[in-house]
Coordinates of C-alpha atoms in Angstrom, one line a residue:
L3 CA -7.0 13.7 10.5
A4 CA -5.1 16.4 8.8
W5 CA -5.8 18.8 11.7
T6 CA -4.6 15.9 14.1
Q7 CA -1.3 15.7 12.4
E8 CA -0.9 19.4 12.3
R9 CA -1.9 19.8 16.0
F10 CA 0.6 17.1 17.2
G11 CA 3.3 18.8 15.2
E12 CA 2.5 22.1 17.0
L13 CA 2.5 20.3 20.3
L14 CA 5.7 18.4 19.9
A15 CA 7.7 19.2 16.8
G16 CA 11.0 20.9 18.1
K17 CA 10.3 20.0 21.7
G18 CA 13.8 19.1 23.4
F19 CA 15.1 17.2 26.3
A20 CA 18.4 17.3 28.1
A21 CA 20.3 15.5 30.8
D22 CA 23.9 15.9 31.4
A23 CA 25.7 15.8 28.1
L24 CA 22.8 14.4 26.2
E25 CA 20.2 16.3 24.1
C26 CA 17.1 15.0 22.1
R27 CA 14.6 16.7 20.1
I28 CA 11.4 15.6 18.4
T29 CA 11.7 16.8 14.9
K30 CA 8.5 16.0 13.0
V31 CA 5.3 13.9 12.9
S32 CA 6.4 11.3 10.4
S33 CA 2.9 9.7 9.9
C34 CA -0.5 10.0 11.2
T35 CA -2.9 7.3 10.0
G36 CA -6.5 6.2 10.9
E37 CA -9.6 8.4 11.6
A38 CA -10.6 11.3 13.8
F39 CA -13.9 13.3 13.7
V40 CA -16.4 14.9 16.1
N41 CA -20.1 14.3 15.8
I42 CA -22.9 16.2 17.6
R43 CA -25.7 13.9 18.6
K44 CA -28.7 15.0 20.6
G45 CA -26.9 18.1 21.9
K46 CA -23.6 16.2 23.0
M47 CA -20.2 16.5 21.6
I48 CA -19.0 13.1 20.7
P49 CA -15.4 12.7 19.5
S50 CA -14.5 9.5 17.6
Y51 CA -10.9 8.5 16.9
E52 CA -8.5 5.7 16.2
V53 CA -5.1 6.9 15.4
E54 CA -1.6 5.6 14.7
M55 CA 1.1 7.9 14.8
R56 CA 4.9 8.1 14.2
L57 CA 7.2 10.9 15.4
A58 CA 10.9 11.4 14.3
W59 CA 13.6 12.2 16.9
E60 CA 17.2 13.0 16.9
G61 CA 19.9 13.4 19.8
T62 CA 23.5 14.3 20.3
V63 CA 26.0 13.5 23.0
R64 CA 28.6 16.3 23.8
D65 CA 32.0 16.2 25.6
G66 CA 33.2 18.5 28.3
S67 CA 34.2 21.2 25.6
D68 CA 30.6 21.1 24.3
N69 CA 31.7 19.4 21.1
V70 CA 29.3 16.7 19.6
I71 CA 30.9 13.3 19.9
A72 CA 28.0 11.1 18.9
S73 CA 24.5 11.4 17.4
A74 CA 21.5 9.1 16.8
S75 CA 18.0 9.3 15.4
G76 CA 14.9 7.1 15.8
Q77 CA 11.1 7.0 16.1
V78 CA 8.5 7.5 18.6
H79 CA 5.4 5.0 17.7
L80 CA 1.9 5.4 19.2
P81 CA 0.2 2.4 17.7
Y82 CA -3.3 3.1 19.1
I83 CA -4.8 6.2 20.3
A84 CA -8.6 5.8 20.7
E85 CA -11.5 7.2 22.5
E86 CA -12.1 4.0 24.4
N87 CA -8.7 4.5 26.1
S88 CA -9.1 8.5 26.5
D89 CA -8.6 8.4 30.2
E90 CA -5.3 6.3 30.0
D91 CA -1.8 7.1 28.7
P92 CA -1.3 5.6 25.2
E93 CA 1.4 2.9 24.4
V94 CA 4.4 4.7 23.5
K95 CA 7.4 2.9 21.9
V96 CA 10.7 4.5 21.3
S97 CA 13.3 3.1 18.9
V98 CA 16.8 4.1 17.7
S99 CA 18.4 3.5 14.5
A100 CA 21.9 2.5 15.6
D101 CA 23.1 -0.2 18.1
N102 CA 25.6 1.3 20.3
A103 CA 26.2 2.8 23.9
A104 CA 25.7 6.4 23.0
S105 CA 22.5 5.6 21.0
A106 CA 21.2 3.5 24.0
R107 CA 21.7 6.5 26.3
L108 CA 19.9 8.9 24.1
R109 CA 16.9 6.4 23.7
E110 CA 16.8 6.1 27.6
L111 CA 16.6 9.9 27.7
M112 CA 13.7 9.8 25.2
L113 CA 12.0 7.2 27.4
A114 CA 12.6 9.2 30.6
E115 CA 11.8 12.7 29.4
G116 CA 10.3 12.4 25.9
K117 CA 7.7 9.7 26.6
P118 CA 5.8 11.9 29.4
A119 CA 5.9 14.8 27.0
V120 CA 4.2 12.8 24.2
C121 CA 1.7 11.5 26.7
A122 CA 0.9 15.1 27.9
A123 CA 0.4 16.2 24.2
V124 CA -2.0 13.3 23.7
A125 CA -4.0 14.3 26.8
Q126 CA -4.1 17.7 25.4
W127 CA -5.3 16.7 21.9
V128 CA -8.1 14.2 23.6
K129 CA -9.3 17.3 25.6
E130 CA -9.4 19.4 22.5
M131 CA -11.3 16.7 20.6
A132 CA -13.8 16.5 23.4
G133 CA -14.2 20.2 23.0
G134 CA -14.9 20.0 19.3
G135 CA -11.6 19.4 17.6
P136 CA -10.4 22.0 15.3
G137 CA -13.1 24.4 15.6
G138 CA -14.7 23.6 19.0
S139 CA -15.0 25.6 22.0
G140 CA -16.2 23.2 24.5
A141 CA -19.0 21.0 25.1
A142 CA -22.2 21.4 23.2
P143 CA -25.1 23.3 24.7
K144 CA -27.2 21.2 27.0
P145 CA -30.5 20.1 25.5
E146 CA -33.8 20.9 27.0
P147 CA -35.0 18.3 29.5
K148 CA -36.9 15.7 28.0
P149 CA -39.9 13.7 29.4
A150 CA -38.8 10.4 31.1
K151 CA -40.3 8.2 28.2
A152 CA -38.8 10.4 25.5
A153 CA -35.3 10.1 27.3
A154 CA -35.6 6.4 27.5
T155 CA -36.4 6.2 23.7
A156 CA -33.6 8.4 23.0
Q157 CA -31.2 6.3 25.0
A158 CA -32.3 3.3 23.3
E159 CA -31.7 4.7 20.0
E160 CA -28.2 5.6 21.0
K161 CA -27.5 2.1 22.0
A162 CA -28.8 0.7 18.7
A163 CA -26.8 3.1 16.8
D164 CA -23.5 2.1 18.7
A165 CA -24.4 -1.7 18.3
D166 CA -24.8 -1.1 14.5
K167 CA -21.5 0.8 14.3
P168 CA -18.9 -1.5 12.4
K169 CA -16.1 -2.5 14.6
A170 CA -12.6 -1.5 13.3
P171 CA -10.5 -4.3 11.6
L172 CA -7.5 -5.4 13.3
K173 CA -4.6 -3.4 12.1
S174 CA -1.7 -4.9 10.2
W175 CA 0.7 -4.4 12.9
E176 CA -1.4 -6.7 15.2
I177 CA -1.4 -9.7 12.7
D178 CA 0.5 -9.8 9.5
R179 CA 3.9 -8.5 10.8
R180 CA 4.3 -11.6 13.1
K181 CA 4.3 -13.8 10.2
I182 CA 6.3 -14.1 6.9
T183 CA 5.1 -16.2 4.1
M184 CA 7.5 -16.7 1.2
K185 CA 7.6 -18.9 -2.1
T186 CA 10.6 -19.1 -4.4
K187 CA 12.0 -21.3 -7.2
F188 CA 15.4 -22.7 -7.9
F189 CA 17.1 -24.5 -10.9
C190 CA 18.3 -27.4 -8.8
S191 CA 17.4 -30.5 -7.1
A192 CA 15.5 -30.5 -3.8
G193 CA 18.6 -32.2 -2.2
D194 CA 20.7 -29.3 -3.2
I195 CA 18.6 -26.8 -1.5
Y196 CA 18.3 -28.9 1.7
E197 CA 22.1 -29.2 1.8
A198 CA 22.5 -25.5 1.2
L199 CA 20.1 -25.0 4.2
T200 CA 21.6 -27.6 6.7
D201 CA 25.2 -28.5 5.7
P202 CA 27.6 -26.2 7.6
R203 CA 30.2 -26.1 4.8
R204 CA 27.4 -25.2 2.2
M205 CA 25.9 -22.6 4.6
M206 CA 29.3 -21.1 5.1
G207 CA 29.9 -21.2 1.3
F208 CA 27.0 -19.0 0.2
S209 CA 27.0 -16.8 3.2
M210 CA 30.7 -16.2 3.2
A211 CA 30.6 -16.0 6.9
P212 CA 31.1 -18.3 10.0
A213 CA 28.3 -20.9 10.2
E214 CA 27.7 -24.2 12.2
S215 CA 25.2 -26.8 12.0
T216 CA 24.2 -30.3 13.3
P217 CA 21.5 -31.4 11.0
E218 CA 19.6 -33.7 13.4
E219 CA 16.6 -33.1 15.6
G220 CA 17.6 -31.0 18.6
G221 CA 20.8 -30.1 16.9
A222 CA 22.0 -26.5 16.8
F223 CA 22.8 -24.1 14.0
M224 CA 24.1 -20.6 13.6
M225 CA 25.0 -18.4 10.8
Y226 CA 26.6 -14.9 10.1
G227 CA 28.8 -15.6 13.1
G228 CA 25.9 -16.1 15.5
S229 CA 23.6 -13.3 14.4
L230 CA 21.1 -15.8 13.8
H231 CA 20.8 -19.2 15.4
G232 CA 18.5 -21.8 16.8
T233 CA 17.8 -25.5 16.8
Y234 CA 16.3 -28.1 14.4
E235 CA 12.8 -29.3 15.4
E236 CA 12.2 -31.6 12.6
L237 CA 14.1 -32.8 9.5
V238 CA 12.8 -34.9 6.7
P239 CA 15.5 -34.9 4.0
P240 CA 15.2 -33.4 1.4
N241 CA 11.7 -32.1 1.7
R242 CA 11.0 -30.4 5.1
I243 CA 13.0 -28.4 7.6
V244 CA 11.4 -27.1 10.8
Q245 CA 13.5 -24.7 13.0
K246 CA 13.4 -22.9 16.3
W247 CA 14.8 -19.6 14.9
R248 CA 16.0 -16.2 16.2
F249 CA 18.1 -13.2 15.8
S250 CA 20.6 -12.5 18.6
S251 CA 19.2 -8.9 18.7
W252 CA 15.8 -10.2 19.9
E253 CA 15.0 -10.2 23.5
D254 CA 16.6 -13.1 25.4
G255 CA 14.4 -16.3 25.0
V256 CA 12.4 -15.1 22.3
F257 CA 12.3 -17.6 19.2
S258 CA 10.2 -17.9 16.1
K259 CA 9.3 -21.0 14.2
V260 CA 10.5 -21.6 10.6
V261 CA 8.9 -24.2 8.6
I262 CA 10.5 -24.9 5.1
A263 CA 8.8 -27.0 2.6
I264 CA 11.1 -28.2 -0.5
E265 CA 9.4 -29.8 -3.5
E266 CA 11.1 -30.8 -6.7
T267 CA 8.2 -30.4 -9.0
E268 CA 10.1 -31.8 -12.0
P269 CA 13.7 -32.9 -12.4
G270 CA 16.0 -29.8 -11.8
N271 CA 13.1 -27.4 -10.9
T272 CA 12.6 -27.0 -7.1
V273 CA 9.9 -24.8 -5.3
V274 CA 10.8 -23.7 -1.6
K275 CA 7.7 -22.4 0.6
L276 CA 8.7 -20.8 3.7
V277 CA 6.4 -19.8 6.7
Q278 CA 7.9 -18.1 9.7
T279 CA 5.6 -17.2 12.7
G280 CA 6.0 -15.8 16.0
L281 CA 8.0 -12.7 15.0
P282 CA 8.3 -10.3 17.9
E283 CA 7.1 -6.7 17.4
S284 CA 10.5 -5.2 18.1
D285 CA 14.0 -6.3 19.3
K286 CA 15.5 -5.5 22.5
Y287 CA 16.7 -2.1 21.6
G288 CA 13.2 -1.1 20.8
N289 CA 13.5 -1.2 16.9
E290 CA 10.3 -2.3 15.3
D291 CA 11.7 -3.3 12.0
V292 CA 12.0 -6.9 12.9
Y293 CA 9.5 -8.0 10.1
D294 CA 11.3 -6.0 7.4
T295 CA 14.7 -7.0 8.5
T296 CA 13.8 -10.9 8.7
E297 CA 12.0 -10.8 5.3
K298 CA 14.9 -9.0 3.6
G299 CA 17.4 -11.4 5.2
W300 CA 15.7 -14.4 3.8
K301 CA 15.4 -12.8 0.2
D302 CA 18.8 -11.2 0.1
N303 CA 21.2 -13.0 2.4
I304 CA 19.9 -16.6 2.3
F305 CA 17.8 -17.5 -1.1
G306 CA 19.5 -14.7 -3.0
K307 CA 23.0 -15.7 -2.1
I308 CA 22.2 -19.5 -2.8
R309 CA 21.1 -18.6 -6.3
R310 CA 24.2 -16.3 -6.9
V311 CA 26.9 -18.4 -5.2
F312 CA 25.9 -21.9 -6.4
G313 CA 24.3 -20.9 -9.7
Y314 CA 20.7 -22.1 -8.9
G315 CA 19.1 -18.9 -10.1
V316 CA 15.7 -18.7 -11.7

């Protein structure tokens, strides 16, 4: 795996792309995880790999005098490079750190020019893995011909070995990062928390930003000037809130589901359990930090501010 990261660095680090006044460059291999190795079985060179890789890139926009007027950086994410897909281009996701017109143009350049270059590097690496990886020089020598019976036995042994090979577990980005589970406590009544999460005046009070709410089933809500919004699907005061919930930066029409259970375990002590499902893997700009941004938002900008502003801290 260390050789794989080093090899992709050789193939891609420093590689640049330009169009009009735009320039982008892959700067480094940020991470390379998984496994990659080569076996020689019965005279055959057999590569085996499942790799997830992230590359860092940066770009600039210049004016007519060749002065830099804007810059951006981001990631190229290859979530799954595996031998089972060796004859196909891998999935390549390009994200950018900022949300503005210049950044969007630079990301488009990376998609148009950088993505094919990354796929070409992967194809080169796959070819080298088939040839033996870091020390290989091509396919292994062909074995001596075997009698038909012996060949059939060998084939059966190979199939049995493949059947016994443990299947790789699903990656965390395939499961966990589409769901947030959170439990937190407050020194207040269940009604206090219910109102803080549904009453527009209370919502505006702790967020200190524009908020609207119609706390009835089918009613709409929004906070932080509309950066998050949705509708109420179920309300059971003061113990349960179910919402259809999204950030405005998500693709149009994409909503998650939020279920909040509020329980006053003893007078003045309330436990809140939140489960949010259906998070998208990335937003409409290609950024893959949806899970982290959403989880941090609940902790810092919702529950954290309710504690600080209303004095419900634990």
